[in-house]
mmCIF file of C-alpha atoms and ligand atoms in Angstrom:
data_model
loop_
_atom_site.group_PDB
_atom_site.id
_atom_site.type_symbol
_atom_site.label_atom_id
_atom_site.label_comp_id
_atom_site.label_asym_id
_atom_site.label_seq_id
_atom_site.Cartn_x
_atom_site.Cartn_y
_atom_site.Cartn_z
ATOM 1 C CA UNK A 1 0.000 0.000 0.000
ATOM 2 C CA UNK A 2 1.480 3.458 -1.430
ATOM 3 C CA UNK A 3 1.605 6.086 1.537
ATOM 4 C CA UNK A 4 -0.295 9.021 0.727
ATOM 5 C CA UNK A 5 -0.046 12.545 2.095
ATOM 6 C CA UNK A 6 -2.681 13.059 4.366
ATOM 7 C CA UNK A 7 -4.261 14.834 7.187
ATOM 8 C CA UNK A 8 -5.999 13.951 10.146
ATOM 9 C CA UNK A 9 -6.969 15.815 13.031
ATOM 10 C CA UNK A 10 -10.242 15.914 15.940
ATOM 11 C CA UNK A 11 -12.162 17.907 18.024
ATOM 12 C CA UNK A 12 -14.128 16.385 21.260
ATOM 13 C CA UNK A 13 -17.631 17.160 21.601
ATOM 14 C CA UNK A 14 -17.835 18.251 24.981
ATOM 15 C CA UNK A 15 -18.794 21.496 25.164
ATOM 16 C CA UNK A 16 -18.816 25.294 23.845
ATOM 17 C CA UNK A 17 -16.329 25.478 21.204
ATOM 18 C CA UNK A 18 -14.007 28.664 21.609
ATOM 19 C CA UNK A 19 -11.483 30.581 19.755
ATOM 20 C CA UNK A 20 -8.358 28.486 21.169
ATOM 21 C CA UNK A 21 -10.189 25.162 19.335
ATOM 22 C CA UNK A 22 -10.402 27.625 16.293
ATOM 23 C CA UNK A 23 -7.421 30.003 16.000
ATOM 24 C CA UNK A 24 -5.466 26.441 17.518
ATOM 25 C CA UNK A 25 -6.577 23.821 14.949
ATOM 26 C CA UNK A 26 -9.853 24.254 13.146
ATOM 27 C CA UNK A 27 -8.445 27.708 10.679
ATOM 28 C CA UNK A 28 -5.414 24.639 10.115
ATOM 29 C CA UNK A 29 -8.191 22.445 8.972
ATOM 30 C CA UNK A 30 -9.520 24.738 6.464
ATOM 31 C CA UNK A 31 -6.096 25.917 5.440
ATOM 32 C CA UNK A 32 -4.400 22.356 4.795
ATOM 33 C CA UNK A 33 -7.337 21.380 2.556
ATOM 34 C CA UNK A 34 -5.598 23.293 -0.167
ATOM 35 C CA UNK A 35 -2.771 20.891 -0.495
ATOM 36 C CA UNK A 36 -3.652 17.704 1.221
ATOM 37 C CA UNK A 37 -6.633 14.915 1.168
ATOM 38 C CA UNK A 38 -8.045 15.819 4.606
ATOM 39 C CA UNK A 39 -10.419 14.023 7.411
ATOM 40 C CA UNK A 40 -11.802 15.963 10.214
ATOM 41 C CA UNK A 41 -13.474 13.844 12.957
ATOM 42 C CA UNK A 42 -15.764 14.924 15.648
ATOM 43 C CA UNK A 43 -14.243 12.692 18.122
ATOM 44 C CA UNK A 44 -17.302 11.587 20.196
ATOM 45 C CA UNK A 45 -15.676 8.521 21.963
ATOM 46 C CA UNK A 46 -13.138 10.644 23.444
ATOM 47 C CA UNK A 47 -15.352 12.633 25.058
ATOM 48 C CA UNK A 48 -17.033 10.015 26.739
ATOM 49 C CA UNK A 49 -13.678 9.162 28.741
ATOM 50 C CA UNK A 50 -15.702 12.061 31.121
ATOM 51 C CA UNK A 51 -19.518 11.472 32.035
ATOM 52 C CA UNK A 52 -21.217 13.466 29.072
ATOM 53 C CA UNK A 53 -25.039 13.741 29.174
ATOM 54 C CA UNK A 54 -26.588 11.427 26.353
ATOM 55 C CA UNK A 55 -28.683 14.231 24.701
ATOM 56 C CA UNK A 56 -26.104 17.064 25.269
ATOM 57 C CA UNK A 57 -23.197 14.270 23.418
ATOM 58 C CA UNK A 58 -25.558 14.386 20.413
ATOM 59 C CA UNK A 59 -26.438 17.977 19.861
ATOM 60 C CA UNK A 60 -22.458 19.101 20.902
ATOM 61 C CA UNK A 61 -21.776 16.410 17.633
ATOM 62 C CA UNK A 62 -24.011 17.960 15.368
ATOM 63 C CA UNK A 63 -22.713 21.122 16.782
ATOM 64 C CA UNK A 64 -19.022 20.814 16.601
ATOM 65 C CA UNK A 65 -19.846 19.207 12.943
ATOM 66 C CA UNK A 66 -21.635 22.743 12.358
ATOM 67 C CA UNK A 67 -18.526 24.592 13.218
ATOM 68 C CA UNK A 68 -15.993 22.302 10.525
ATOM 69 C CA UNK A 69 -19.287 22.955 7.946
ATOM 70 C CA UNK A 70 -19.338 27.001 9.014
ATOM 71 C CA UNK A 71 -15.727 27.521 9.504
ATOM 72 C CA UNK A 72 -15.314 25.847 5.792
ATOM 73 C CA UNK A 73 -14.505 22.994 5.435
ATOM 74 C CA UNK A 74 -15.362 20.855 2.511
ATOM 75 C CA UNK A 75 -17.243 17.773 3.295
ATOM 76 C CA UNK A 76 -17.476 16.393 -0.344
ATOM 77 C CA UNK A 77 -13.756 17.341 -0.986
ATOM 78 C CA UNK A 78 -12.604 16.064 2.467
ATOM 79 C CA UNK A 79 -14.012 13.771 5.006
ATOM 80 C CA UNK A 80 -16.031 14.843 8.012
ATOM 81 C CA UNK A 81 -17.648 12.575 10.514
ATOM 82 C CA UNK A 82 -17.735 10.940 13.817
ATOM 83 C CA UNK A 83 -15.525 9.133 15.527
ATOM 84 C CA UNK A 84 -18.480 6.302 16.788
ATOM 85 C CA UNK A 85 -19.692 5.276 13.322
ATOM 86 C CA UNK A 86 -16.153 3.647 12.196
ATOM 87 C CA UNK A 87 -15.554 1.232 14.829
ATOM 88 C CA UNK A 88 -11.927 0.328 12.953
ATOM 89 C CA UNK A 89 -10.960 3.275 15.443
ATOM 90 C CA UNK A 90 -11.570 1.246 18.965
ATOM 91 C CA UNK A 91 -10.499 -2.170 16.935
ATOM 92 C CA UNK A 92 -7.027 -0.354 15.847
ATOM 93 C CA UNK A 93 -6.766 1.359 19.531
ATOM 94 C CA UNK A 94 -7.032 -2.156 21.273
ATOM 95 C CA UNK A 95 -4.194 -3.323 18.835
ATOM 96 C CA UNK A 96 -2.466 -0.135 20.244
ATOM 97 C CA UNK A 97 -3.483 -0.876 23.660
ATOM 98 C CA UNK A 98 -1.123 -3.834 23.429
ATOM 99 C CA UNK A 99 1.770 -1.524 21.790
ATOM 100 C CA UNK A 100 1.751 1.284 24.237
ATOM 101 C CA UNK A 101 3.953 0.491 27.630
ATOM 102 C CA UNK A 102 2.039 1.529 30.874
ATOM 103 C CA UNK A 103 5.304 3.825 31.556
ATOM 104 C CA UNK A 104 4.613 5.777 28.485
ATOM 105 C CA UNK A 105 1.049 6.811 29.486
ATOM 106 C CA UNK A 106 2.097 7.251 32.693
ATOM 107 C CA UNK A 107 3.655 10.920 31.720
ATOM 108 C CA UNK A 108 0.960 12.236 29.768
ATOM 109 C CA UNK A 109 0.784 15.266 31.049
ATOM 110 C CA UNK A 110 -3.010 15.667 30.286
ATOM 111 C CA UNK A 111 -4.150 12.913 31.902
ATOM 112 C CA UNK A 112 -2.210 14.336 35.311
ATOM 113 C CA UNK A 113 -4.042 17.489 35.138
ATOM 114 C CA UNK A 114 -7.460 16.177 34.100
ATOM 115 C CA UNK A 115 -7.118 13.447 36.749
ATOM 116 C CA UNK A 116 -6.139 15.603 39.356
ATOM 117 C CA UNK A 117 -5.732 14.121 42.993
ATOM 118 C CA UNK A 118 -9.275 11.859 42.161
ATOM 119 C CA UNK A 119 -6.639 9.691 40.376
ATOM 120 C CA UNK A 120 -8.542 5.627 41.054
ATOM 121 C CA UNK A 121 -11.990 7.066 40.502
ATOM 122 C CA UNK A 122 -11.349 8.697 37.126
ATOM 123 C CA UNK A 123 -12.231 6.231 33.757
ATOM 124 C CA UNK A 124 -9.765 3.549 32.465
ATOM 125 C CA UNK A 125 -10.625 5.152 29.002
ATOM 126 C CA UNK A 126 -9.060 9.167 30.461
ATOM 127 C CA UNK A 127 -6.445 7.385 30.760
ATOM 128 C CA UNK A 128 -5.618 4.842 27.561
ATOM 129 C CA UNK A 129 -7.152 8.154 25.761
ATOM 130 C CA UNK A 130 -3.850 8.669 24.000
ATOM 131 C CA UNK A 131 -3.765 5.220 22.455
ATOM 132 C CA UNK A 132 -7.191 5.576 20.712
ATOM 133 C CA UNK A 133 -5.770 9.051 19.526
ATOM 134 C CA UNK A 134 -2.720 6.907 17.816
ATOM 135 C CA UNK A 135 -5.730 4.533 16.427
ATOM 136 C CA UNK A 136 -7.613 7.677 15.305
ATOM 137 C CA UNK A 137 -4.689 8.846 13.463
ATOM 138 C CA UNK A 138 -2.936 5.423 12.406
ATOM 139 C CA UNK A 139 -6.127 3.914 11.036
ATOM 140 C CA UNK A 140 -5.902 6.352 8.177
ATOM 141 C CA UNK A 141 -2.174 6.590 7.921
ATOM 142 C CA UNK A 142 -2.362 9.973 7.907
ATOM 143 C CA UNK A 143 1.411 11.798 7.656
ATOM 144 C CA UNK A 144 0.141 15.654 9.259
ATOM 145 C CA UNK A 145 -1.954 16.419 12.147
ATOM 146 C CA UNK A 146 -2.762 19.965 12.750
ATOM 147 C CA UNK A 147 -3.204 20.339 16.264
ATOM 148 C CA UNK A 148 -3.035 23.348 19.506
ATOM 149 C CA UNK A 149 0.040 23.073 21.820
ATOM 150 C CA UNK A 150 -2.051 21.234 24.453
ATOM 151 C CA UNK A 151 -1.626 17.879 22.372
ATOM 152 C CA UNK A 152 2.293 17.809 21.222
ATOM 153 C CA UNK A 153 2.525 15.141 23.742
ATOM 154 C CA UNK A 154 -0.191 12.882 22.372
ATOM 155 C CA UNK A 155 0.913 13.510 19.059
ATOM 156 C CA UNK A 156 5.117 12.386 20.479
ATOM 157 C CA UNK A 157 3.172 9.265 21.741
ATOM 158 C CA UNK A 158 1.103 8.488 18.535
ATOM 159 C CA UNK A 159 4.546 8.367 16.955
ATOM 160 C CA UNK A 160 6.309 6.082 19.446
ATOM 161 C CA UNK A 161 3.108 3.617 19.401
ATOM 162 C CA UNK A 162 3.924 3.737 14.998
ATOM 163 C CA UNK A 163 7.355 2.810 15.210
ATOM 164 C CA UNK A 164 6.789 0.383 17.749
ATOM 165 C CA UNK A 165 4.394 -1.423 16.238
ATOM 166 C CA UNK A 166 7.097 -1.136 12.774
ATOM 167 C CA UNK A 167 9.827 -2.451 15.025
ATOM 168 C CA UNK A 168 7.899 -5.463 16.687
ATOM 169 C CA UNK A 169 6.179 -6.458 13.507
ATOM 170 C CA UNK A 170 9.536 -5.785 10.730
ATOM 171 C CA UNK A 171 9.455 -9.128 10.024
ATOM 172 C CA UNK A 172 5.681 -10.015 9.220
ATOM 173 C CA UNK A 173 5.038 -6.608 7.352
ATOM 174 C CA UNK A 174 8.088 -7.864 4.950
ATOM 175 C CA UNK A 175 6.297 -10.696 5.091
ATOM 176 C CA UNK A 176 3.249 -10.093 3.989
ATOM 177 C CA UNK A 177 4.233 -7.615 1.561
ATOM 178 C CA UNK A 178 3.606 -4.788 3.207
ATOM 179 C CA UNK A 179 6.536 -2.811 2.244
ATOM 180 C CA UNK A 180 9.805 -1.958 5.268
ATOM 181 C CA UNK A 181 7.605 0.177 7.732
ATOM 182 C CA UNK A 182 3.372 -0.582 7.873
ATOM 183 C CA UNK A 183 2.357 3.053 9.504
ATOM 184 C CA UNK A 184 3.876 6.538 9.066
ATOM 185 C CA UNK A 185 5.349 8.418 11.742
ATOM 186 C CA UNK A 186 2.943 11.725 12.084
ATOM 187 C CA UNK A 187 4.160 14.832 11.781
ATOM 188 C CA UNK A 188 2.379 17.596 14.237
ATOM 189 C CA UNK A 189 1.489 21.016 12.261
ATOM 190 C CA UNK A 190 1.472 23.452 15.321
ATOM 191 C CA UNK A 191 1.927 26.778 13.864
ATOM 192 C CA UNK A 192 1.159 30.771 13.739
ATOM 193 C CA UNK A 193 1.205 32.866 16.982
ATOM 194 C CA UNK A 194 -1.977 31.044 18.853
ATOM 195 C CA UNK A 195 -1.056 27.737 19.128
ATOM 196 C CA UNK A 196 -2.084 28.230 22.963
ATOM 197 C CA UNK A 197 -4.744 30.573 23.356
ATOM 198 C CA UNK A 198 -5.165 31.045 27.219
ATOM 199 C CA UNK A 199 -8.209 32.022 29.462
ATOM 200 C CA UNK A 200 -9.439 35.223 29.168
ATOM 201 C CA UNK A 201 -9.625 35.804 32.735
ATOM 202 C CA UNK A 202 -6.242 33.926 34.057
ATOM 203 C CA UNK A 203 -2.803 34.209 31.327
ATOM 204 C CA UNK A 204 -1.149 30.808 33.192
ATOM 205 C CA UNK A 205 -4.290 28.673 32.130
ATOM 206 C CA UNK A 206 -5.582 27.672 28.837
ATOM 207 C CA UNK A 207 -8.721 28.842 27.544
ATOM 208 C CA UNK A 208 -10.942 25.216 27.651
ATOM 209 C CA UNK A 209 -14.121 24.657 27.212
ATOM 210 C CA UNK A 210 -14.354 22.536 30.368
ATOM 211 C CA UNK A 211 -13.470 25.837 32.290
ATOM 212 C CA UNK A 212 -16.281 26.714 34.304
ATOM 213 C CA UNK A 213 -16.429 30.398 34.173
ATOM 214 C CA UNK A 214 -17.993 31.445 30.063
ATOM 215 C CA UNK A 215 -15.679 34.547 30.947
ATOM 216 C CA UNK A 216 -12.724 33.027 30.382
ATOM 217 C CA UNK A 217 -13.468 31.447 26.444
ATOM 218 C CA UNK A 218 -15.022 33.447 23.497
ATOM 219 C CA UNK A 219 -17.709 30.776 22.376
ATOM 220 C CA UNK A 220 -17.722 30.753 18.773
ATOM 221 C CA UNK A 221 -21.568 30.778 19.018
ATOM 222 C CA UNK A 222 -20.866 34.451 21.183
ATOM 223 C CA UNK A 223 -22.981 36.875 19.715
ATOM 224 C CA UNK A 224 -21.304 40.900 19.143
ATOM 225 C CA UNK A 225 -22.204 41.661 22.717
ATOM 226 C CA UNK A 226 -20.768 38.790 24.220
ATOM 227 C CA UNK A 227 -17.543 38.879 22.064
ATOM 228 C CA UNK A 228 -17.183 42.716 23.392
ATOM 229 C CA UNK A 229 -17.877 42.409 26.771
ATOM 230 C CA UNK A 230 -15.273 39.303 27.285
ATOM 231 C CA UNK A 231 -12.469 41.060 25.624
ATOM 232 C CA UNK A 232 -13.149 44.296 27.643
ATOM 233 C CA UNK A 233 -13.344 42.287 30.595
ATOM 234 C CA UNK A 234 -10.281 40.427 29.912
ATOM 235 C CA UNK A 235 -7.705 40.431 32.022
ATOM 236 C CA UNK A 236 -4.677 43.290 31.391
ATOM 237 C CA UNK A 237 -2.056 44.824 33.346
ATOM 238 C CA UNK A 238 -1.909 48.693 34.045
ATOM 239 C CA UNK A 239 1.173 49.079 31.264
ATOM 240 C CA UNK A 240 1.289 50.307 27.862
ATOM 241 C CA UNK A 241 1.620 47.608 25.156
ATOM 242 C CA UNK A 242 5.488 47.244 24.812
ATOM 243 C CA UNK A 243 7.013 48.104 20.966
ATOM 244 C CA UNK A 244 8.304 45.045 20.818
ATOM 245 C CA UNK A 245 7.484 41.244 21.636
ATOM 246 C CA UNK A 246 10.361 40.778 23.826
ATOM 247 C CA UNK A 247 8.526 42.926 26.244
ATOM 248 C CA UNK A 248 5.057 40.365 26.179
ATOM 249 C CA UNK A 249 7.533 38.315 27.828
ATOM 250 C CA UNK A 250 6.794 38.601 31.305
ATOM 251 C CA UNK A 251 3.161 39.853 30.447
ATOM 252 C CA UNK A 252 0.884 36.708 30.007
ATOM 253 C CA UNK A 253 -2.122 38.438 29.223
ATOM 254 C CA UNK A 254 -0.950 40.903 27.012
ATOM 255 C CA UNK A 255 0.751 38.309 25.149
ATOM 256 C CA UNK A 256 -2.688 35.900 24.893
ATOM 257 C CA UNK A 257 -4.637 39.346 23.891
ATOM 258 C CA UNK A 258 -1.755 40.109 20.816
ATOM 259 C CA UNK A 259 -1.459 36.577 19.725
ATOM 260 C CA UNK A 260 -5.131 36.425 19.262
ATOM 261 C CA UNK A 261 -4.973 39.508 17.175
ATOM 262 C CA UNK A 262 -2.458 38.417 15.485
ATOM 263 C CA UNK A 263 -3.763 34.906 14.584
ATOM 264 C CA UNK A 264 -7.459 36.308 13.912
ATOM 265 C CA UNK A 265 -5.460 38.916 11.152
ATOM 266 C CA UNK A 266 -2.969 36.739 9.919
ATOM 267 C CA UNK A 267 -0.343 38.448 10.665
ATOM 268 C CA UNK A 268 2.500 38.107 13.212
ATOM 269 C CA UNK A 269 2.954 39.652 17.037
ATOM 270 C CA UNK A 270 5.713 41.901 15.836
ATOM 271 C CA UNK A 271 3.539 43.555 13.039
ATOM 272 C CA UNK A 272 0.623 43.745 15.725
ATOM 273 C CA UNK A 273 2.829 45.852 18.230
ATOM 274 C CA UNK A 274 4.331 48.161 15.259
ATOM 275 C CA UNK A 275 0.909 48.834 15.329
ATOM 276 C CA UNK A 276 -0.106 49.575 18.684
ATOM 277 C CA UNK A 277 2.881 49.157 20.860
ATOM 278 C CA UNK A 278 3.085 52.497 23.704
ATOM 279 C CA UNK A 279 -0.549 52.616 23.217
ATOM 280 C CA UNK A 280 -3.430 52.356 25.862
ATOM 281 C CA UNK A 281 -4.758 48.917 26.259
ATOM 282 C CA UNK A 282 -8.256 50.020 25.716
ATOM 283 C CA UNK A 283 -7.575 51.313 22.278
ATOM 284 C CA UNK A 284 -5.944 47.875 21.544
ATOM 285 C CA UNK A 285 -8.865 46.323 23.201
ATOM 286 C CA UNK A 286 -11.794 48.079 20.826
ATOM 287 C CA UNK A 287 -9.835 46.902 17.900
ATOM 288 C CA UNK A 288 -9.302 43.740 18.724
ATOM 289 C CA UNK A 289 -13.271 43.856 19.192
ATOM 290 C CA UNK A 290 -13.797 44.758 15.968
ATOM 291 C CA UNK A 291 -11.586 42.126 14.618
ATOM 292 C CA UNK A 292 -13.022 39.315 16.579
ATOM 293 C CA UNK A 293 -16.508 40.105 15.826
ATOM 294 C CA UNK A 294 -16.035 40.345 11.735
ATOM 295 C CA UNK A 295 -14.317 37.146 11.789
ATOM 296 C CA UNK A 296 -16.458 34.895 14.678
ATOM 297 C CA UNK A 297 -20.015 36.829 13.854
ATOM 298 C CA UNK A 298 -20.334 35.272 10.862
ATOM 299 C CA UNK A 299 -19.453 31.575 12.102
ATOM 300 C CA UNK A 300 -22.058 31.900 14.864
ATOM 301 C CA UNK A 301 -24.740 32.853 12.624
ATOM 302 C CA UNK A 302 -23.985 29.930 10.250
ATOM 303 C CA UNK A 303 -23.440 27.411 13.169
ATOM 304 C CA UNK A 304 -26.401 28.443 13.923
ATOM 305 C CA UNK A 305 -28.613 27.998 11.166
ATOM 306 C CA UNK A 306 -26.944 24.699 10.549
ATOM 307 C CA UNK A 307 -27.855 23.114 13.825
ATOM 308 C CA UNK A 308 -31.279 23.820 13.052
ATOM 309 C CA UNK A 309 -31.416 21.163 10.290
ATOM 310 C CA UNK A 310 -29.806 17.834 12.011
ATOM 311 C CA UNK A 311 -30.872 15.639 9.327
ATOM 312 C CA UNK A 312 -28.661 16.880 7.020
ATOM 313 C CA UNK A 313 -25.839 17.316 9.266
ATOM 314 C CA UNK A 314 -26.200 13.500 9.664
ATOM 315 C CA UNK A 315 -26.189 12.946 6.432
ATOM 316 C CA UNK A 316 -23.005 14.723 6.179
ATOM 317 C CA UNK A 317 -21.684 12.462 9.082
ATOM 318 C CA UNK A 318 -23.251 9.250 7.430
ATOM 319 C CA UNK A 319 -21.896 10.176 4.076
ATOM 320 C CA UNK A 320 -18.157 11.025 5.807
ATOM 321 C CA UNK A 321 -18.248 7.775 7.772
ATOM 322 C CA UNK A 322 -18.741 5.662 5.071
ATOM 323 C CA UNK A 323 -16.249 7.023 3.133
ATOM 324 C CA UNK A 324 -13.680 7.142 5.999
ATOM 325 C CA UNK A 325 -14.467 3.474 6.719
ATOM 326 C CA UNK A 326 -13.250 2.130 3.612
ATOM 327 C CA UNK A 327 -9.893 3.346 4.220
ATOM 328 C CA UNK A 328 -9.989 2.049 7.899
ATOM 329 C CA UNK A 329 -11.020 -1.277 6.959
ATOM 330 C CA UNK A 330 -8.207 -1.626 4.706
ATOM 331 C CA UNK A 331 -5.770 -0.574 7.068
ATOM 332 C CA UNK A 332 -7.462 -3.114 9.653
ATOM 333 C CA UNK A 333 -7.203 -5.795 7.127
ATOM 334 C CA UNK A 334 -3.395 -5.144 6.739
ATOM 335 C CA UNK A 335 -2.822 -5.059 10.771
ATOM 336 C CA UNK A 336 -4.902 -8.566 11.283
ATOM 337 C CA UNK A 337 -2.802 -10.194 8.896
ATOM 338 C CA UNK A 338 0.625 -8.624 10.377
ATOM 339 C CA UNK A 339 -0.581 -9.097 13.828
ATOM 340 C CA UNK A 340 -1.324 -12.600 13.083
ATOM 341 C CA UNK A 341 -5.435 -12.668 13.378
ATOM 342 C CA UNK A 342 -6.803 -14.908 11.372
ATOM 343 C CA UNK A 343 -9.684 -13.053 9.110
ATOM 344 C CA UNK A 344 -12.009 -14.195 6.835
HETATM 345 N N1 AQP B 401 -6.636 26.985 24.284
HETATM 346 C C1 AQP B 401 -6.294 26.402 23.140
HETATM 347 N N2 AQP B 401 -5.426 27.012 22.298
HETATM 348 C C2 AQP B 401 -5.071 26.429 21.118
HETATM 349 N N3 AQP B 401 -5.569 25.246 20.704
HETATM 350 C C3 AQP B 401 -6.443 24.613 21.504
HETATM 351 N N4 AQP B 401 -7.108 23.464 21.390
HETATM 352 C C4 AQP B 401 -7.889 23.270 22.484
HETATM 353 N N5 AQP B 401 -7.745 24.289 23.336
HETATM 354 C C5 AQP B 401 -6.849 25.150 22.755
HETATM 355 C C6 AQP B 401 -6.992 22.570 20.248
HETATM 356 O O1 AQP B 401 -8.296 22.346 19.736
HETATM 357 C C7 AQP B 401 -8.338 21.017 19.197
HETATM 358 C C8 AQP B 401 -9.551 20.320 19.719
HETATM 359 O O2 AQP B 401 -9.448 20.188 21.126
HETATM 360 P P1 AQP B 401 -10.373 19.158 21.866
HETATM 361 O O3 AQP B 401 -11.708 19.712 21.998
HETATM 362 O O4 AQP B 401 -10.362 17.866 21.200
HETATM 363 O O5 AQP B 401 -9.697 18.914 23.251
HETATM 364 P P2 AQP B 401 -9.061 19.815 24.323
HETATM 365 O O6 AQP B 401 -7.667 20.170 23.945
HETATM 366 O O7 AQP B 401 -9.158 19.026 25.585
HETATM 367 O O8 AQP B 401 -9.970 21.121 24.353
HETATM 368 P P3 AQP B 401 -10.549 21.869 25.579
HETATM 369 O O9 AQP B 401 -11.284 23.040 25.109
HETATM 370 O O10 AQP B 401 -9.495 22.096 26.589
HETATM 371 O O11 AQP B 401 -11.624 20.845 26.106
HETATM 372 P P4 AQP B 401 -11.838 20.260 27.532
HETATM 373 O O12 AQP B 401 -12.073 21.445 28.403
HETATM 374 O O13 AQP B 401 -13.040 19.390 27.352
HETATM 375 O O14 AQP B 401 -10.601 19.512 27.892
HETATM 376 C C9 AQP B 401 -7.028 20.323 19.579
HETATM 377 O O15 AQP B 401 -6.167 20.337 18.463
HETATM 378 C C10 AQP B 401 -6.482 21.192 20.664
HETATM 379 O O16 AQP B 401 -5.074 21.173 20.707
#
């Protein structure tokens, strides 16, 4: 099987999504479609690993589907679906299961902080989450995953289960004519000057949707008031924004507030502070208003209207999931006979 450049990348339906899941990975999405065959997943069994309500799992789906749709991203070019309808995704991560050592999960950082001190009562999946992220991005071979800061680790991990599984299994891929290495190693695509966007009230935390105060995250589904009244809100320091970006250093908020700018312009920090560095944080402030409502206003409406219509957002996801399972059921095929399974 000829390796083909290819993206994959997710986004967990468990909640409001906000500008860090946009200006972080879903304006990569739409960008790498240019140049590479793409799949976006709504990645529904990862957000179980925490209780979700039934209902609320299916309408943040459709929702989060709304937001690749509104945001614009192809579904007839690409591939968008859920993660739940291709069950070559939990077959793959079991394989994986198997392939990952206990000491490797053991320093995910994520699962530390999301665990916290209630460490035996959390899920078995929060914690063997990384291993169905390797499955999610193995089962389609896919070379580039555009992803925020928050999941370099993962994506280090997805690359040590790959070459693992090359290592243990050399001999039967030869075998079996599978070519020198079965799965790629995937390359992260963390980029641009908001690859962290932190919480709007609190520069040492990142903005989540999990966070419980809706002051910290710009929803994208934040209507003009909303947008304005975070971002005047937001947390700032008495100074003047510095000239240059070596003075953000020691300024966490500032920092968050001018790589957003930045990011939502397309532009860089240093061009941003040319522009307004030694001016009053409020004048920074109403611009970056301006900016965040031209760009996100129009999302929101058009998440909006689309969630109104679930049938054919599930015939989007049916459509995607069909497609996407024809390439995982190849690559399952290929793994049961290097594994040694006997299939029919
Ligand atoms: N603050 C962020 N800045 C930049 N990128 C971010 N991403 C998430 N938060 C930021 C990126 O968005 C993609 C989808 O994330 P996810 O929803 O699958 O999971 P997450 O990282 O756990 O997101 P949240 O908002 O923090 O959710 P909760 O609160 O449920 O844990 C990923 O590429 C992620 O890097």
């Amino acid at each position: 099987m000829a390796l083909k450049q290819r993206v994959f990348s997710g986004v967990q339906p468990t909640g409001n999504l906000h500008l860090g899941n946009y200006l972080g990975a879903i304006t990569k999405f739409v960008a790498l479609q240019e140049s590479y065959d793409c799949i976006y997943c709504v990645v529904d069994m990862h957000a179980i690993t925490v209780w979700q309500e039934p209902h609320e799992l299916s309408h943040a789906t459709r929702e989060v589907t709304a937001a690749f749709l509104a945001c614009g991203i192809d579904p007839k070019k690409h591939i968008v679906f859920n993660q739940s309808q291709v069950a070559e995704h939990a077959e793959l991560a079991w394989v994986f299961n198997c392939v990952a050592r206990l000491g490797w999960l053991n320093r995910m950082t994520q699962f530390k902080e999301k665990a916290g001190k209630d460490r035996e009562n959390v899920s078995v999946g929060l914690y063997a989450y990384p291993n169905l992220m390797a499955a999610d991005i193995l089962v389609y071979r896919a070379t580039h995953v555009p992803v925020g800061e928050d999941q370099k680790q993962h994506l280090e991990l997805s690359r040590d289960i790959a070459q693992k599984f090359n290592i243990d299994y050399a001999a039967s891929i030869n075998n079996h004519g599978y070519g020198e290495t079965f799965f790629p190693l995937p390359e992260p695509i963390i980029q641009g000057p908001a690859t962290r966007v932190m919480s709007l009230r609190d520069g040492s935390k990142k903005m989540s949707k999990s966070d419980a105060s809706d002051q910290s995250r710009i929803n994208l589904t934040d209507d003009a008031d909303a947008i304005a009244l975070k971002i005047r809100r937001a947390k700032t320091d008495p100074h003047a924004l510095p000239s240059e970006e070596k003075g953000l250093e020691t300024r966490p908020e500032a920092e968050n507030l001018v790589g957003i700018y930045a990011a939502l312009n397309d532009t860089t920090k240093a061009q941003v502070l040319s522009e307004f560095g030694g001016g009053q944080f409020s004048t920074f402030k109403s611009a970056l208003v301006d900016l965040a409502v031209a760009k996100l206003g129009p999302i929101g409406g058009e998440m909006k209207r689309l969630v109104q219509d679930p049938v054919y957002i599930d015939s989007i996801l049916a459509d995607g999931s069909q497609r996407a399972q024809a390439i995982a059921a190849e690559t399952m095929k290929a793994v049961k006979d290097i594994v040694g399974f006997v299939r029919r």
